[in-house]
Amino acid sequence: MKIPSSIWTLLIGILLTLVSLWYGQNHDLLPKAASDEASLVDGLFNTMMTVSVGIFLVVEGVLIYTIIKYRRRAGDDKDGLPVHGNVPLEILWTAIPAIIVIGISVYSFDVYNEMGGFNPHAVHEAPMTPQAMKMPGAAIAATLTDTPASTKPNLNQEKSDEAMQDPATAAVRNADQIPQKQNAPGVGSVAPTIGPTPDKEGKPPALTVNVTGLQYAWIFTYPETSVTSGELHVPVGREVQINMTANDVIHAFWVPEFRLKQDAIPGRQSEIRFTPSKEGTYALICAELCGPYHGAMRSQVVVEKPETFAAWMKEQQVASNETLNQAIAVNPAELSPADFLAPHTHNMGIQPEILHQIHN
Amino acid sequence: MTQAQVQEKANIPAEIEEPGIRKWWEYFTFNTDHKVIGIQYLVSTFIFYCIGGVMADLVRTELRTPEVDFVTPEVYNSLFTLHATIMIFLWIVPAGAGFTNYVLPLMIGAKDMAFPRLNALAFWIIPPAGLMLIASLVVGDAPDAGWTSYPPLSLVTGQVGEGIWIMSVLLLGTSSILGAINFIVTLLKMRAPGIGFHQLPLFCWAAFATSALVLLSTPVLAAGLILLAFDLLAGTTFFNPTGGGDPVVYQHMFWFYSHPAVYIMILPFFGVISEVIPVHSRKPIFGYKAIAYSSLAISFLGLIVWAHHMFTSGIPGWLRMFFMITTMIIAVPTGIKIFSWLGTLWGGKLHLERPALLFAIGFVGTFVIGGISGVMLAAVPFDIHVHDTYFVVAHLHYVLFGGSVLGIYAAFYHWFPKMTGRMLNEFWGQVHFAFTIIGLNMTFLPMHKLGMMGMNRRIAQYDPQFTFLNEICTYGSYILAVSTFPFIINVIWSWMYGPKAGNNPWNALTLEWMTASPPAFENFDKPPVLATGPYDYGLENAREGVPLSDAEPILSAGTNSVLRANPDEPYPAIAAETDER
Ligand code: HEM
Ligand SMILES: [Cu+2]
Ligand SMILES: [Cu+2]
């Protein structure tokens, strides 16, 4: 019995769809999702994976089929059929990718909006925030706008200034200060932002943390308590806003479990807001090449119960000042990079042996 | 009579005792023959490929273990910086220019390029620029800020190395601009009579689209690099934030070139695949116009997508959406090409024993993976997660290796008989292909997962949980290294002792096959005539009931009806120009 080709096509189509759907949900390619944003991104990724597996199987399937079916048999020196084209077919395979990418675009747009990325509101509201005026080197900005200067201190700037006292940073930075611009479209600078999610728009975040990247460490300051730390602690389920900048070169803040990444750019401030959703300790990775020890620039994010967080915060309030004093007391320029990095790396899974190997 | 016989009869090939260049040392001189220059390009870029490949294997050897135990982190950074710079600026881009140089004038029936001396100059810029770059590794201050060379890092890592890098890339950019001008003028002005744009082989369309991109985008890179050099050497602060400069502006200027650069690296090989598949599967190309115009569409869209490399740096939220959409749209013309190639293979007589076709099929099969991951990367929320990770490294190698490099190999196997007059050994070509495909997928497939799980790129040490997958990648890269040996030996041996190829060993229809192998100086001994279209395979054995075809009207009009040019028309007016030489 000969099965008609339309039936074959149907059967193969159903099989392909099932395989794609299954793999799109069971690929195990991403680490666990530990923020509200991450679950959104994963939904998008699973959908793209489903479609991709389908396309992949179709293309490779056709290739393998033609290789088997249309290979030249020995002694057959004829040419193939002179088919030059087929307009309906060409329209069809232009339309299919077009529809797929429109679909993915709309879905991405939606996810991005849900994450708080598409936030034109912020740009319109704050054409130039006061920080730009107060910053060293921002004299041009003053002539371009008449927004009155704010009296609020730029905490991030203060943190940067402090970190700049560190001779090790100063050595690679080879200058004393980097002017900070935040949201100053007047001078061509807009803070790159993942803003509040639409439901939280207009509300202040539950917690704000200022982050400074420097070769090869992250410094976190909690402006409300003035605590400074080498690792990030956040309470689970509360929206956090990270304001980041860098002291020397570009770094990038990346927590794979949060699916979030943002460059920390010297001379600019970037912000991201997110809501951690699962307790645990996650790696915070610098994703932008920042020098030879870029691979060692790791820290950790601890997502903990609000009570534990409060306790930690208390502990830090006493401890952090001491550490800072100590850090400034030793002159890092005289330390080997291993020793300089040691306080930043000791508890992030990097063995001291590795650090020693780095410098041999 | 087959179509190939029809076409050959119209152009009884030149009978020349010792065709082409006569002495091996002419390859080391300032020759102005486009064929000599083409081979100069191909051989020297292949040498650079080997050097870049050794660096890749050193990088992979370091990454076999999570610790930094093979080279120092500084050397590691120099290695991947040079690896990428060499692969892009000294291998893929100039190799594309090399093939274009060799076959473009032949395909359009011209005697040479429009500006032969400019052509020689464009080539001779490359070796010194490349040697300078590699020498920087030896003098001990190699560039190590990545091939993107983002400030401020590139401003603080060492002036000498970075200065050499800028100088070298500027020179290479200049070379490709000179080449592009030449290709465009040649294509517009030197086609033999009767060859309109719609009679051009698709490789010429691709060359045209590529050259247009080079002309529009390279100057912006040059501007960016010159400003960077000022910052580096003269203490200005265009990009240096310590003086109020903006590093993000550099990224815009850099990617305004370097995104189009990936199309500069892939379009010529789209062209190659469109040549190789019809010849070796004995079928007309499916959807000629769709393929031709999609090259132009890609070229245009390529200019307005650059900021998708900057989704996580400093661009406003709404702008990310703009670049997401333009990037996604590129999938459409690219998809058209892929499906048209599948349509061409469908129902053909596939000469699977020929390495050129194997590499072309390998190209379609691997490139599609890079294309799919490209669409994923265009989706902003997902790109934010995987940007600057091994997912991107995987994507880029599926495109550049699974695309461009396989395309280069397909082109080598396809045109080698024309270039040297001798056949390559098929068996060793098949071995080469098998090793390449296995090594390629083994090296780069696991990187997708590595990136998504949390391995960032450009690092010498990594989280020990990734050890296993990295070992697979490393062993894969050794297979890739081994895979080049059958090729190199095959080429050298066959060039000297291989069986004679004859003028048209593949029974192809495009004009480059209608002259001697290798072609004599000035290519054709009389103006070539088009007797058939470039892809009219199989017209003589058309059966009734041809499915999916508009072939019948062409057949009923007679094979020679459309394209036959008048052989008595004067040869294109390049006499004056050639007399000068
Ligand atoms: C022999 C085969 C190859 C191997 C094993 C290989 C390996 C690698 C590896 C491991 C990296 C990542 C380095 C890092 O992030 O630390 C890399 C980067 C790169 N490779 Fe390759 N590669 C190969 C061939 C090619 C080819 C043919 C190209 C063609 C253009 C290419 C272009 C690049 C580029 C542009 C980068 C990015 C470098 C950067 O992040 O700065 N590679 N390669
Ligand atoms: Cu960093
Ligand atoms: Cu880094």
GROMACS .gro file of C-alpha atoms in nm, chain A residues 1-294:
model
  294
    1MET     CA    1   0.000   0.000   0.000
    2LYS     CA    2   0.132   0.342  -0.087
    3ILE     CA    3   0.074   0.613   0.168
    4PRO     CA    4  -0.001   0.947  -0.001
    5SER     CA    5   0.263   1.214   0.051
    6SER     CA    6   0.018   1.452   0.214
    7ILE     CA    7  -0.032   1.202   0.493
    8TRP     CA    8   0.342   1.169   0.533
    9THR     CA    9   0.378   1.545   0.552
   10LEU     CA   10   0.108   1.561   0.814
   11LEU     CA   11   0.262   1.287   1.025
   12ILE     CA   12   0.608   1.437   1.005
   13GLY     CA   13   0.465   1.778   1.088
   14ILE     CA   14   0.294   1.646   1.399
   15LEU     CA   15   0.605   1.463   1.510
   16LEU     CA   16   0.821   1.771   1.459
   17THR     CA   17   0.581   1.985   1.656
   18LEU     CA   18   0.575   1.739   1.944
   19VAL     CA   19   0.953   1.709   1.956
   20SER     CA   20   0.995   2.087   1.943
   21LEU     CA   21   0.737   2.147   2.213
   22TRP     CA   22   0.892   1.887   2.436
   23TYR     CA   23   1.247   2.013   2.393
   24GLY     CA   24   1.141   2.374   2.433
   25GLN     CA   25   1.022   2.290   2.784
   26ASN     CA   26   1.285   2.035   2.884
   27HIS     CA   27   1.614   2.169   2.756
   28ASP     CA   28   1.780   2.230   3.092
   29LEU     CA   29   2.003   2.493   2.934
   30LEU     CA   30   1.954   2.771   3.186
   31PRO     CA   31   2.043   2.792   3.553
   32LYS     CA   32   1.754   2.819   3.794
   33ALA     CA   33   1.553   3.139   3.784
   34ALA     CA   34   1.588   3.346   4.100
   35SER     CA   35   1.418   3.673   4.018
   36ASP     CA   36   1.078   3.776   3.891
   37GLU     CA   37   1.242   3.902   3.573
   38ALA     CA   38   1.416   3.570   3.518
   39SER     CA   39   1.090   3.378   3.492
   40LEU     CA   40   0.972   3.617   3.221
   41VAL     CA   41   1.293   3.576   3.024
   42ASP     CA   42   1.273   3.200   3.056
   43GLY     CA   43   0.924   3.199   2.911
   44LEU     CA   44   1.053   3.390   2.610
   45PHE     CA   45   1.353   3.164   2.576
   46ASN     CA   46   1.146   2.846   2.591
   47THR     CA   47   0.924   2.977   2.315
   48MET     CA   48   1.220   3.071   2.099
   49MET     CA   49   1.373   2.733   2.168
   50THR     CA   50   1.057   2.557   2.056
   51VAL     CA   51   1.045   2.749   1.730
   52SER     CA   52   1.419   2.710   1.678
   53VAL     CA   53   1.416   2.337   1.724
   54GLY     CA   54   1.136   2.317   1.471
   55ILE     CA   55   1.325   2.521   1.211
   56PHE     CA   56   1.646   2.336   1.282
   57LEU     CA   57   1.484   1.998   1.235
   58VAL     CA   58   1.311   2.104   0.914
   59VAL     CA   59   1.629   2.239   0.755
   60GLU     CA   60   1.854   1.953   0.862
   61GLY     CA   61   1.582   1.705   0.778
   62VAL     CA   62   1.547   1.839   0.425
   63LEU     CA   63   1.925   1.837   0.384
   64ILE     CA   64   1.957   1.477   0.494
   65TYR     CA   65   1.660   1.375   0.283
   66THR     CA   66   1.805   1.536  -0.031
   67ILE     CA   67   2.145   1.384   0.037
   68ILE     CA   68   1.992   1.039   0.046
   69LYS     CA   69   1.723   1.077  -0.214
   70TYR     CA   70   1.897   1.291  -0.472
   71ARG     CA   71   2.255   1.169  -0.460
   72ARG     CA   72   2.382   1.100  -0.806
   73ARG     CA   73   2.372   0.730  -0.887
   74ALA     CA   74   2.678   0.580  -1.055
   75GLY     CA   75   2.660   0.619  -1.428
   76ASP     CA   76   2.386   0.880  -1.422
   77ASP     CA   77   2.531   1.179  -1.600
   78LYS     CA   78   2.207   1.359  -1.662
   79ASP     CA   79   2.124   1.692  -1.510
   80GLY     CA   80   1.847   1.748  -1.258
   81LEU     CA   81   1.516   1.906  -1.338
   82PRO     CA   82   1.547   2.262  -1.465
   83VAL     CA   83   1.337   2.424  -1.194
   84HIS     CA   84   1.416   2.793  -1.180
   85GLY     CA   85   1.176   2.904  -0.915
   86ASN     CA   86   0.826   2.894  -0.786
   87VAL     CA   87   0.665   3.217  -0.683
   88PRO     CA   88   0.401   3.088  -0.439
   89LEU     CA   89   0.664   2.879  -0.264
   90GLU     CA   90   0.901   3.175  -0.242
   91ILE     CA   91   0.629   3.395  -0.099
   92LEU     CA   92   0.548   3.124   0.152
   93TRP     CA   93   0.901   3.094   0.282
   94THR     CA   94   0.939   3.468   0.299
   95ALA     CA   95   0.617   3.495   0.493
   96ILE     CA   96   0.695   3.221   0.744
   97PRO     CA   97   1.018   3.373   0.881
   98ALA     CA   98   0.855   3.715   0.872
   99ILE     CA   99   0.566   3.596   1.084
  100ILE     CA  100   0.798   3.415   1.322
  101VAL     CA  101   1.020   3.715   1.382
  102ILE     CA  102   0.722   3.944   1.423
  103GLY     CA  103   0.587   3.703   1.681
  104ILE     CA  104   0.916   3.685   1.867
  105SER     CA  105   0.953   4.063   1.852
  106VAL     CA  106   0.610   4.121   2.000
  107TYR     CA  107   0.672   3.866   2.272
  108SER     CA  108   1.015   4.015   2.350
  109PHE     CA  109   0.865   4.361   2.357
  110ASP     CA  110   0.610   4.244   2.608
  111VAL     CA  111   0.865   4.071   2.830
  112TYR     CA  112   1.092   4.372   2.813
  113ASN     CA  113   0.806   4.596   2.915
  114GLU     CA  114   0.710   4.364   3.200
  115MET     CA  115   1.068   4.373   3.324
  116GLY     CA  116   1.051   4.750   3.330
  117GLY     CA  117   1.291   4.800   3.043
  118PHE     CA  118   1.070   4.995   2.814
  119ASN     CA  119   1.035   5.294   3.031
  120PRO     CA  120   1.017   5.607   2.815
  121HIS     CA  121   0.841   5.768   3.104
  122ALA     CA  122   1.165   5.806   3.296
  123VAL     CA  123   1.337   5.975   3.007
  124HIS     CA  124   1.059   6.226   2.958
  125GLU     CA  125   1.027   6.304   3.323
  126ALA     CA  126   1.391   6.360   3.386
  127PRO     CA  127   1.556   6.515   3.085
  128MET     CA  128   1.850   6.598   3.306
  129THR     CA  129   1.878   6.504   3.665
  130PRO     CA  130   2.054   6.734   3.900
  131GLN     CA  131   2.356   6.514   3.945
  132ALA     CA  132   2.478   6.614   3.608
  133MET     CA  133   2.501   6.970   3.726
  134LYS     CA  134   2.694   6.900   4.038
  135MET     CA  135   2.955   6.686   3.882
  136PRO     CA  136   3.306   6.798   3.820
  137GLY     CA  137   3.360   6.853   3.453
  138ALA     CA  138   2.993   6.913   3.385
  139ALA     CA  139   3.029   7.282   3.323
  140ILE     CA  140   2.899   7.245   2.971
  141ALA     CA  141   2.584   7.092   3.103
  142ALA     CA  142   2.517   7.401   3.308
  143THR     CA  143   2.506   7.621   3.003
  144LEU     CA  144   2.272   7.387   2.823
  145THR     CA  145   1.991   7.375   3.069
  146ASP     CA  146   1.831   7.577   3.337
  147THR     CA  147   1.717   7.292   3.557
  148PRO     CA  148   1.793   7.400   3.911
  149ALA     CA  149   2.064   7.208   4.089
  150SER     CA  150   1.949   6.956   4.344
  151THR     CA  151   2.063   6.954   4.697
  152LYS     CA  152   2.061   6.576   4.723
  153PRO     CA  153   2.410   6.434   4.734
  154ASN     CA  154   2.511   6.192   4.464
  155LEU     CA  155   2.588   5.892   4.676
  156ASN     CA  156   2.733   5.699   4.394
  157GLN     CA  157   2.973   5.981   4.330
  158GLU     CA  158   3.074   5.985   4.693
  159LYS     CA  159   3.141   5.616   4.680
  160SER     CA  160   3.347   5.657   4.370
  161ASP     CA  161   3.547   5.933   4.529
  162GLU     CA  162   3.612   5.715   4.825
  163ALA     CA  163   3.724   5.424   4.617
  164MET     CA  164   3.951   5.653   4.427
  165GLN     CA  165   4.151   5.711   4.741
  166ASP     CA  166   4.266   5.358   4.689
  167PRO     CA  167   4.606   5.382   4.523
  168ALA     CA  168   4.558   5.057   4.335
  169THR     CA  169   4.256   5.196   4.164
  170ALA     CA  170   4.424   5.527   4.108
  171ALA     CA  171   4.715   5.357   3.936
  172VAL     CA  172   4.503   5.197   3.669
  173ARG     CA  173   4.277   5.495   3.643
  174ASN     CA  174   4.561   5.741   3.605
  175ALA     CA  175   4.349   6.039   3.689
  176ASP     CA  176   4.183   6.165   3.998
  177GLN     CA  177   3.820   6.187   3.911
  178ILE     CA  178   3.575   6.077   3.653
  179PRO     CA  179   3.281   6.311   3.611
  180GLN     CA  180   2.952   6.130   3.651
  181LYS     CA  181   2.663   6.199   3.423
  182GLN     CA  182   2.326   6.054   3.488
  183ASN     CA  183   2.030   6.097   3.260
  184ALA     CA  184   2.154   6.404   3.085
  185PRO     CA  185   2.017   6.385   2.732
  186GLY     CA  186   2.114   6.749   2.699
  187VAL     CA  187   2.474   6.637   2.686
  188GLY     CA  188   2.392   6.318   2.503
  189SER     CA  189   2.384   6.089   2.801
  190VAL     CA  190   2.094   5.874   2.909
  191ALA     CA  191   2.121   5.632   3.196
  192PRO     CA  192   2.071   5.285   3.060
  193THR     CA  193   1.791   5.144   3.257
  194ILE     CA  194   1.587   4.847   3.350
  195GLY     CA  195   1.331   5.042   3.544
  196PRO     CA  196   1.044   4.954   3.774
  197THR     CA  197   0.801   4.694   3.650
  198PRO     CA  198   0.481   4.854   3.527
  199ASP     CA  199   0.290   4.775   3.848
  200LYS     CA  200   0.558   4.941   4.058
  201GLU     CA  201   0.600   5.246   3.843
  202GLY     CA  202   0.621   5.568   4.040
  203LYS     CA  203   0.694   5.387   4.364
  204PRO     CA  204   1.039   5.400   4.512
  205PRO     CA  205   1.220   5.067   4.530
  206ALA     CA  206   1.220   4.883   4.862
  207LEU     CA  207   1.596   4.894   4.873
  208THR     CA  208   1.860   5.092   4.690
  209VAL     CA  209   2.219   4.975   4.657
  210ASN     CA  210   2.501   5.166   4.496
  211VAL     CA  211   2.754   4.955   4.316
  212THR     CA  212   3.097   5.054   4.200
  213GLY     CA  213   3.306   4.834   3.978
  214LEU     CA  214   3.679   4.863   3.985
  215GLN     CA  215   3.958   4.638   3.870
  216TYR     CA  216   3.886   4.366   3.998
  217ALA     CA  217   3.621   4.399   4.263
  218TRP     CA  218   3.272   4.519   4.331
  219ILE     CA  219   3.197   4.760   4.612
  220PHE     CA  220   2.841   4.778   4.739
  221THR     CA  221   2.709   5.065   4.948
  222TYR     CA  222   2.372   5.083   5.110
  223PRO     CA  223   2.296   5.455   5.106
  224GLU     CA  224   2.034   5.436   5.383
  225THR     CA  225   2.276   5.282   5.628
  226SER     CA  226   2.613   5.375   5.479
  227VAL     CA  227   2.716   5.014   5.498
  228THR     CA  228   2.989   4.914   5.256
  229SER     CA  229   3.043   4.557   5.155
  230GLY     CA  230   3.223   4.335   4.908
  231GLU     CA  231   2.920   4.120   4.846
  232LEU     CA  232   2.561   4.198   4.777
  233HIS     CA  233   2.293   4.103   5.027
  234VAL     CA  234   1.930   4.154   4.941
  235PRO     CA  235   1.605   4.046   5.102
  236VAL     CA  236   1.393   3.803   4.905
  237GLY     CA  237   1.076   3.931   4.743
  238ARG     CA  238   1.157   4.303   4.769
  239GLU     CA  239   1.231   4.522   4.473
  240VAL     CA  240   1.594   4.632   4.465
  241GLN     CA  241   1.739   4.915   4.266
  242ILE     CA  242   2.106   4.899   4.177
  243ASN     CA  243   2.279   5.221   4.078
  244MET     CA  244   2.607   5.139   3.921
  245THR     CA  245   2.912   5.304   3.788
  246ALA     CA  246   3.277   5.216   3.745
  247ASN     CA  247   3.595   5.378   3.853
  248ASP     CA  248   3.843   5.279   3.590
  249VAL     CA  249   3.725   5.074   3.296
  250ILE     CA  250   3.395   4.927   3.188
  251HIS     CA  251   3.269   4.636   3.395
  252ALA     CA  252   2.941   4.453   3.371
  253PHE     CA  253   2.713   4.339   3.647
  254TRP     CA  254   2.575   3.993   3.574
  255VAL     CA  255   2.388   3.746   3.790
  256PRO     CA  256   2.300   3.451   3.566
  257GLU     CA  257   2.019   3.338   3.797
  258PHE     CA  258   1.859   3.681   3.768
  259ARG     CA  259   1.903   3.689   3.388
  260LEU     CA  260   2.014   4.049   3.425
  261LYS     CA  261   2.319   4.222   3.300
  262GLN     CA  262   2.421   4.584   3.280
  263ASP     CA  263   2.749   4.752   3.202
  264ALA     CA  264   2.898   4.973   3.469
  265ILE     CA  265   3.051   5.253   3.269
  266PRO     CA  266   3.295   5.505   3.407
  267GLY     CA  267   3.149   5.850   3.373
  268ARG     CA  268   2.793   5.725   3.360
  269GLN     CA  269   2.543   5.583   3.595
  270SER     CA  270   2.331   5.289   3.503
  271GLU     CA  271   2.046   5.150   3.701
  272ILE     CA  272   1.857   4.826   3.712
  273ARG     CA  273   1.564   4.729   3.925
  274PHE     CA  274   1.467   4.373   3.996
  275THR     CA  275   1.294   4.156   4.252
  276PRO     CA  276   1.487   3.852   4.376
  277SER     CA  277   1.247   3.564   4.418
  278LYS     CA  278   1.446   3.271   4.561
  279GLU     CA  279   1.675   3.256   4.860
  280GLY     CA  280   2.024   3.141   4.793
  281THR     CA  281   2.376   3.249   4.712
  282TYR     CA  282   2.450   3.331   4.351
  283ALA     CA  283   2.761   3.428   4.163
  284LEU     CA  284   2.793   3.789   4.059
  285ILE     CA  285   3.010   3.793   3.753
  286CYS     CA  286   3.183   4.076   3.571
  287ALA     CA  287   3.092   4.018   3.210
  288GLU     CA  288   3.285   4.292   3.034
  289LEU     CA  289   3.654   4.247   2.966
  290CYS     CA  290   3.823   4.468   3.223
  291GLY     CA  291   4.185   4.355   3.221
  292PRO     CA  292   4.394   4.043   3.274
  293TYR     CA  293   4.219   3.940   3.595
  294HIS     CA  294   3.873   3.990   3.449
   0.00000   0.00000   0.00000
